PDB file of C-alpha atoms in Angstrom:
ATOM      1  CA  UNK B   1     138.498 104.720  79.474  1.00 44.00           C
ATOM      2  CA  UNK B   2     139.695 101.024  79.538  1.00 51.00           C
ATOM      3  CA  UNK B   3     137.961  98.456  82.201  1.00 59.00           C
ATOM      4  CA  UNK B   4     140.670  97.559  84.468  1.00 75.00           C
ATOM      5  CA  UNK B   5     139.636  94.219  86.052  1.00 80.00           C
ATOM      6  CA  UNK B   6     140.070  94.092  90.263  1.00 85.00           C
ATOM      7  CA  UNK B   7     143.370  92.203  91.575  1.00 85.00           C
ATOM      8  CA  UNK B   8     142.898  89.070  93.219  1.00 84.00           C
ATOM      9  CA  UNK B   9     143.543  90.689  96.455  1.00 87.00           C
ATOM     10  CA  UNK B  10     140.897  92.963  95.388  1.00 87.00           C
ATOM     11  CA  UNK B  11     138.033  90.232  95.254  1.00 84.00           C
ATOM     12  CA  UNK B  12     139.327  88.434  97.915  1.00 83.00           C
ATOM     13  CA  UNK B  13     139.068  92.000 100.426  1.00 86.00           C
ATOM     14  CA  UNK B  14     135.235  92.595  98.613  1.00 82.00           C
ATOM     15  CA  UNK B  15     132.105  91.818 100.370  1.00 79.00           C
ATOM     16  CA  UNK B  16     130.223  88.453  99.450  1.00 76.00           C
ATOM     17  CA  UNK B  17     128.072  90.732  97.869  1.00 76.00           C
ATOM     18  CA  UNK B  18     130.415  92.750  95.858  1.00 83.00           C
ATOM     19  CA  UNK B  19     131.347  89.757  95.041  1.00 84.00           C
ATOM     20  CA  UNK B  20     128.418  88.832  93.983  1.00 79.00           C
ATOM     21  CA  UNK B  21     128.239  91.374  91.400  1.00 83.00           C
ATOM     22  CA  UNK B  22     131.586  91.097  90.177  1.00 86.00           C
ATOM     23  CA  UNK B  23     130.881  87.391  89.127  1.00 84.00           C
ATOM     24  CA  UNK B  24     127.224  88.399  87.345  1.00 81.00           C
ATOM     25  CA  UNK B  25     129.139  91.066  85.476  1.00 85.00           C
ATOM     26  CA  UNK B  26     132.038  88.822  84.392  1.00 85.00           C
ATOM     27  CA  UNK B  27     129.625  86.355  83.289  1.00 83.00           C
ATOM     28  CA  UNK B  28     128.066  89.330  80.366  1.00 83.00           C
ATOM     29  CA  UNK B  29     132.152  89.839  80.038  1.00 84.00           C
ATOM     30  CA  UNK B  30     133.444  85.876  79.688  1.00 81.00           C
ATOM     31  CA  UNK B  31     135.231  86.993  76.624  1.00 83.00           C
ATOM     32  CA  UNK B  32     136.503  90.671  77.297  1.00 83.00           C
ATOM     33  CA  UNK B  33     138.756  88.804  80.817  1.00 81.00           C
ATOM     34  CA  UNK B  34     135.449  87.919  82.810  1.00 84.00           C
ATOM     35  CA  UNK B  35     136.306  84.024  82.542  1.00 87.00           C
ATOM     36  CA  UNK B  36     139.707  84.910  84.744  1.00 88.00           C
ATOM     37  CA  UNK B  37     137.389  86.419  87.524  1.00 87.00           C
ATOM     38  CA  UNK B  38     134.901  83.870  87.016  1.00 83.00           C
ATOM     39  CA  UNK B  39     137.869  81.058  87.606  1.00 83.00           C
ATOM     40  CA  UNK B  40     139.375  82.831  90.389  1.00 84.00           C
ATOM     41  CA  UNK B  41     136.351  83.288  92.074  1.00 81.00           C
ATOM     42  CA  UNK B  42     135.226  79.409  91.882  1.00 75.00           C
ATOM     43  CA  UNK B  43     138.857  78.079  92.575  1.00 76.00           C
ATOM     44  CA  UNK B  44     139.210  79.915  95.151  1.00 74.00           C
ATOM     45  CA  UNK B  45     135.795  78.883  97.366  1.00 69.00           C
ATOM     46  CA  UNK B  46     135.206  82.619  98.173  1.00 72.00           C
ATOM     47  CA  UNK B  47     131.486  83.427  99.377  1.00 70.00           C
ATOM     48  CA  UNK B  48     129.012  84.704  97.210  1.00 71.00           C
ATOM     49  CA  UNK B  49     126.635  85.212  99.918  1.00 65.00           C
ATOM     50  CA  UNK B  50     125.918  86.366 103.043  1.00 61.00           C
ATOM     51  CA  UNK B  51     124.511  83.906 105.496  1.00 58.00           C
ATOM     52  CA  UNK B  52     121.794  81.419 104.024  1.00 63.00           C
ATOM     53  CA  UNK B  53     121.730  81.546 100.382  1.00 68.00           C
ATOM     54  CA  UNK B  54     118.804  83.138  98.327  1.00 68.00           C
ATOM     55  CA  UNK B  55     117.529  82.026  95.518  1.00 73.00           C
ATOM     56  CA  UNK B  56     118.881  85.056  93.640  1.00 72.00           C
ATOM     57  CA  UNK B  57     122.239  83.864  94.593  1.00 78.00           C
ATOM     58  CA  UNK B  58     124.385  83.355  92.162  1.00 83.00           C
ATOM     59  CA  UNK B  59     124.905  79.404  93.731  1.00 85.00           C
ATOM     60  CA  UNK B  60     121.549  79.021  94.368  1.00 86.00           C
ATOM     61  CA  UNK B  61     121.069  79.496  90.773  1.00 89.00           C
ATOM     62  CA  UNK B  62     123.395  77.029  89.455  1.00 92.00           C
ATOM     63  CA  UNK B  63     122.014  74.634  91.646  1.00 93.00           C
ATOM     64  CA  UNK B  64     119.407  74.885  89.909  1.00 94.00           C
ATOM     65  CA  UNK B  65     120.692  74.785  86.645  1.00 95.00           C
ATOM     66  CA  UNK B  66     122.671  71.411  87.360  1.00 96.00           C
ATOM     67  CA  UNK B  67     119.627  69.990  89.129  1.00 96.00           C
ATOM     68  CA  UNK B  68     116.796  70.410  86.974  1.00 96.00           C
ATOM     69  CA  UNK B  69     119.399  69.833  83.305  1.00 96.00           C
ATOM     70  CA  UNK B  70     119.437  66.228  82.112  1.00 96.00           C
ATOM     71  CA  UNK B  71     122.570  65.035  83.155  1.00 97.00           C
ATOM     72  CA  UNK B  72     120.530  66.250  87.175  1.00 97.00           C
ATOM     73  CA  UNK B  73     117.530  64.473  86.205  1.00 96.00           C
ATOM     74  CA  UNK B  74     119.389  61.652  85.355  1.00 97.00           C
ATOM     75  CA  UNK B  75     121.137  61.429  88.508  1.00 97.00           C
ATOM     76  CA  UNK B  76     118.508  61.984  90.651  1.00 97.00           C
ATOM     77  CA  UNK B  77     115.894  59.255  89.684  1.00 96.00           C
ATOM     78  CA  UNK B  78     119.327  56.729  89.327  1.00 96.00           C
ATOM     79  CA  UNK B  79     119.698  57.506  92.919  1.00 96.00           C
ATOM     80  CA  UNK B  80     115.958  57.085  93.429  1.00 96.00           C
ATOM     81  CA  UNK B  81     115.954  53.569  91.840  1.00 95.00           C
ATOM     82  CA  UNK B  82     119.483  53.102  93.487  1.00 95.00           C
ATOM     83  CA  UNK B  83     117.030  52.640  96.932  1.00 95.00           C
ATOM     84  CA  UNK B  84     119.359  56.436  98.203  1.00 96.00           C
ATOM     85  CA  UNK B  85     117.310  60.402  98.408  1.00 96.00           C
ATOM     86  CA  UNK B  86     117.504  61.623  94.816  1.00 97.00           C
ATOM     87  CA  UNK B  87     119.777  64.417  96.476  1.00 96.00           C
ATOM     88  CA  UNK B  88     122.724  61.341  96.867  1.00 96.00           C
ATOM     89  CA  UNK B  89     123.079  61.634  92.654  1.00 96.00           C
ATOM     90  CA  UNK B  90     123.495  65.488  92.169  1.00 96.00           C
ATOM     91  CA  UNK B  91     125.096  65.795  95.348  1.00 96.00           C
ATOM     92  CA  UNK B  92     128.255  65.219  93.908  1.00 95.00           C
ATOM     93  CA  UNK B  93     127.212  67.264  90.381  1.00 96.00           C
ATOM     94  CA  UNK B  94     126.877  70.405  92.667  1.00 95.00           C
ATOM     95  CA  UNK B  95     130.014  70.099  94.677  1.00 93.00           C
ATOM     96  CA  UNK B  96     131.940  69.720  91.704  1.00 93.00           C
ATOM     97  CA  UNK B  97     130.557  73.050  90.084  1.00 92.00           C
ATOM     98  CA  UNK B  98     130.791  75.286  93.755  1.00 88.00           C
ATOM     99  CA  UNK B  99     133.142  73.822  94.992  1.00 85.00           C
ATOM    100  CA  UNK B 100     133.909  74.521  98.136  1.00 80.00           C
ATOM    101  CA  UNK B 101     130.983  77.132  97.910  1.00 81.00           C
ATOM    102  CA  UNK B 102     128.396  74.329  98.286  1.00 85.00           C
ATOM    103  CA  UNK B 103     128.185  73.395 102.053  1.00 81.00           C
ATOM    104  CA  UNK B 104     125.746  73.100 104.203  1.00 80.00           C
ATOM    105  CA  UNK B 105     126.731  76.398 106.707  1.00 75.00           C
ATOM    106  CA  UNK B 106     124.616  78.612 104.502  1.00 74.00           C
ATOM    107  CA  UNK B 107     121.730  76.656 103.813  1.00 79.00           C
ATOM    108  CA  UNK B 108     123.280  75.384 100.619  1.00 83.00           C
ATOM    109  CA  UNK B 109     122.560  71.558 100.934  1.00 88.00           C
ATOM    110  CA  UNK B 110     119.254  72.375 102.611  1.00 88.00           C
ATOM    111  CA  UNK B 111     118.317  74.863  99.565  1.00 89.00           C
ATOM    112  CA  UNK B 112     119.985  71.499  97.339  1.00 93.00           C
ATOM    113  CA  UNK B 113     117.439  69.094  98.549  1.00 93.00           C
ATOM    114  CA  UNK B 114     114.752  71.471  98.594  1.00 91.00           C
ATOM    115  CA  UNK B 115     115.620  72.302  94.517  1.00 94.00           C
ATOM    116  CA  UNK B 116     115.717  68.554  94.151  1.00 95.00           C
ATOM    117  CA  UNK B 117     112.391  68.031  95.728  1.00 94.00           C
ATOM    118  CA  UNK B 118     110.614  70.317  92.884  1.00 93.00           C
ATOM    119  CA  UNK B 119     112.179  68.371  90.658  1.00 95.00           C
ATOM    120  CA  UNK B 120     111.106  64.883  91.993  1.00 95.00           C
ATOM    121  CA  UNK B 121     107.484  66.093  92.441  1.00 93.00           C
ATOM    122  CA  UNK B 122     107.461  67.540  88.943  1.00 93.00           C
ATOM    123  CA  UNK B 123     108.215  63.887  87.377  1.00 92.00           C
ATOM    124  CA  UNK B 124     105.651  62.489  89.313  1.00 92.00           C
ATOM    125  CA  UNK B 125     107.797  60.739  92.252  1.00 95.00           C
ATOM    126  CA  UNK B 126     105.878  60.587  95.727  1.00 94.00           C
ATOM    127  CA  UNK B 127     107.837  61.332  99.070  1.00 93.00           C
ATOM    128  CA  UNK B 128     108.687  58.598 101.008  1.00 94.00           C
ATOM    129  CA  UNK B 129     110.735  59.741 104.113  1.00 91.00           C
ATOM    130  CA  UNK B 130     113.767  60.775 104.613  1.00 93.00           C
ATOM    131  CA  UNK B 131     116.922  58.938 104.197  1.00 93.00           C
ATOM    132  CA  UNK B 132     120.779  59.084 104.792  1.00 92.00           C
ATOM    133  CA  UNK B 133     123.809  58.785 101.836  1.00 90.00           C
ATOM    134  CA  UNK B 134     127.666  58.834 102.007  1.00 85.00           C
ATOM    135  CA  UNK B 135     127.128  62.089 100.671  1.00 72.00           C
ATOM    136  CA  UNK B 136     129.987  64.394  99.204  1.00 75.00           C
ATOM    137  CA  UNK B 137     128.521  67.531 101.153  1.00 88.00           C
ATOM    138  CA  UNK B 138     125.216  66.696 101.779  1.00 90.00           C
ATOM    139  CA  UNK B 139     124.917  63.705 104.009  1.00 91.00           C
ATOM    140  CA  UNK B 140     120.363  63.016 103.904  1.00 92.00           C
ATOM    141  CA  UNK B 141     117.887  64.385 101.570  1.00 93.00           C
ATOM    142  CA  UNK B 142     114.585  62.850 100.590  1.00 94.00           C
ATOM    143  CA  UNK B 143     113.351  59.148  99.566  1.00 96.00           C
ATOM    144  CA  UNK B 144     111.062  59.245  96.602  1.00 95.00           C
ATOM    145  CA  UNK B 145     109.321  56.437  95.196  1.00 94.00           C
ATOM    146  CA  UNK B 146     107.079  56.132  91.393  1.00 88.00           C
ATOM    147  CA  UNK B 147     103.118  56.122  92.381  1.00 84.00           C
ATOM    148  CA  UNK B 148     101.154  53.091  90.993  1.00 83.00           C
ATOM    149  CA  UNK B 149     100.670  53.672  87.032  1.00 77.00           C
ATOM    150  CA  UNK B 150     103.562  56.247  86.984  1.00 68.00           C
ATOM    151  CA  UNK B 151     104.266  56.875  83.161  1.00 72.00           C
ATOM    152  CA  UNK B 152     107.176  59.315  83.984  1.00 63.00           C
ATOM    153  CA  UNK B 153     110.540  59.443  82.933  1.00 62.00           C
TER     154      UNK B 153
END
């Protein structure tokens, strides 16, 4: 028996967490017509989550992904040295991968800062307060600052 892939008007009547599942499973199946769920799903801005995210949401895990990979690291400690919270450089990296799935009505920019935060503390940065940014979503995160000595990156 053939796989015969849900209707837009399918997804859109599902559950967030139906949802949910769909997208994980189109993800194994990118090349057997996944992708086109995995498209529709982030064009469209529908929810893959019920009230605050978790961190086995499928958001909260790209979050992660985009915070903690180079081009993240990179954008975070540019911010840092910019004087802005290192959540001011991937602010923008995350809202252009969710969409409008990133927002902060389901903890998303608070679970963004606090992703960022592990990230700051494992280069070596030191908190400094908190701070506000012309942010895309997120509009204040953290202020981080390189201890005395700091041989990090």
């Amino acid at each position: 028996m053939a796989y015969k892939a849900p209707t837009q008007d399918q997804i859109r009547a599902m559950t967030s967490q139906q949802r949910a599942v769909l997208y994980e499973n189109a993800k194994r199946r990118a090349d057997e017509g996944g992708q086109e769920i995995i498209d529709f799903i982030n064009a469209s801005g529908l929810s893959l989550s019920d009230g605050d995210m978790l961190s086995s949401d499928p958001d909260y895990m790209e979050m992660e992904r985009i915070i903690w990979s180079p081009q993240g690291r990179e954008a975070a400690i540019r911010a840092v040295e910019e004087g802005l919270p290192a959540l001011a450089g991937v602010d923008p990296l995350i809202h252009a991968s969710l969409g409008e799935r990133y927002h902060p009505h389901n903890a998303g920019t608070i679970n963004a800062g606090v992703i960022t935060a592990a990230l700051m503390r494992h280069l070596g940065y030191i908190e400094v307060g908190p701070g506000t940014f012309p942010g895309r979503v997120a509009k204040s995160g953290m202020k981080w600052r390189k201890p005395a000595g700091f041989r990090g990156p």
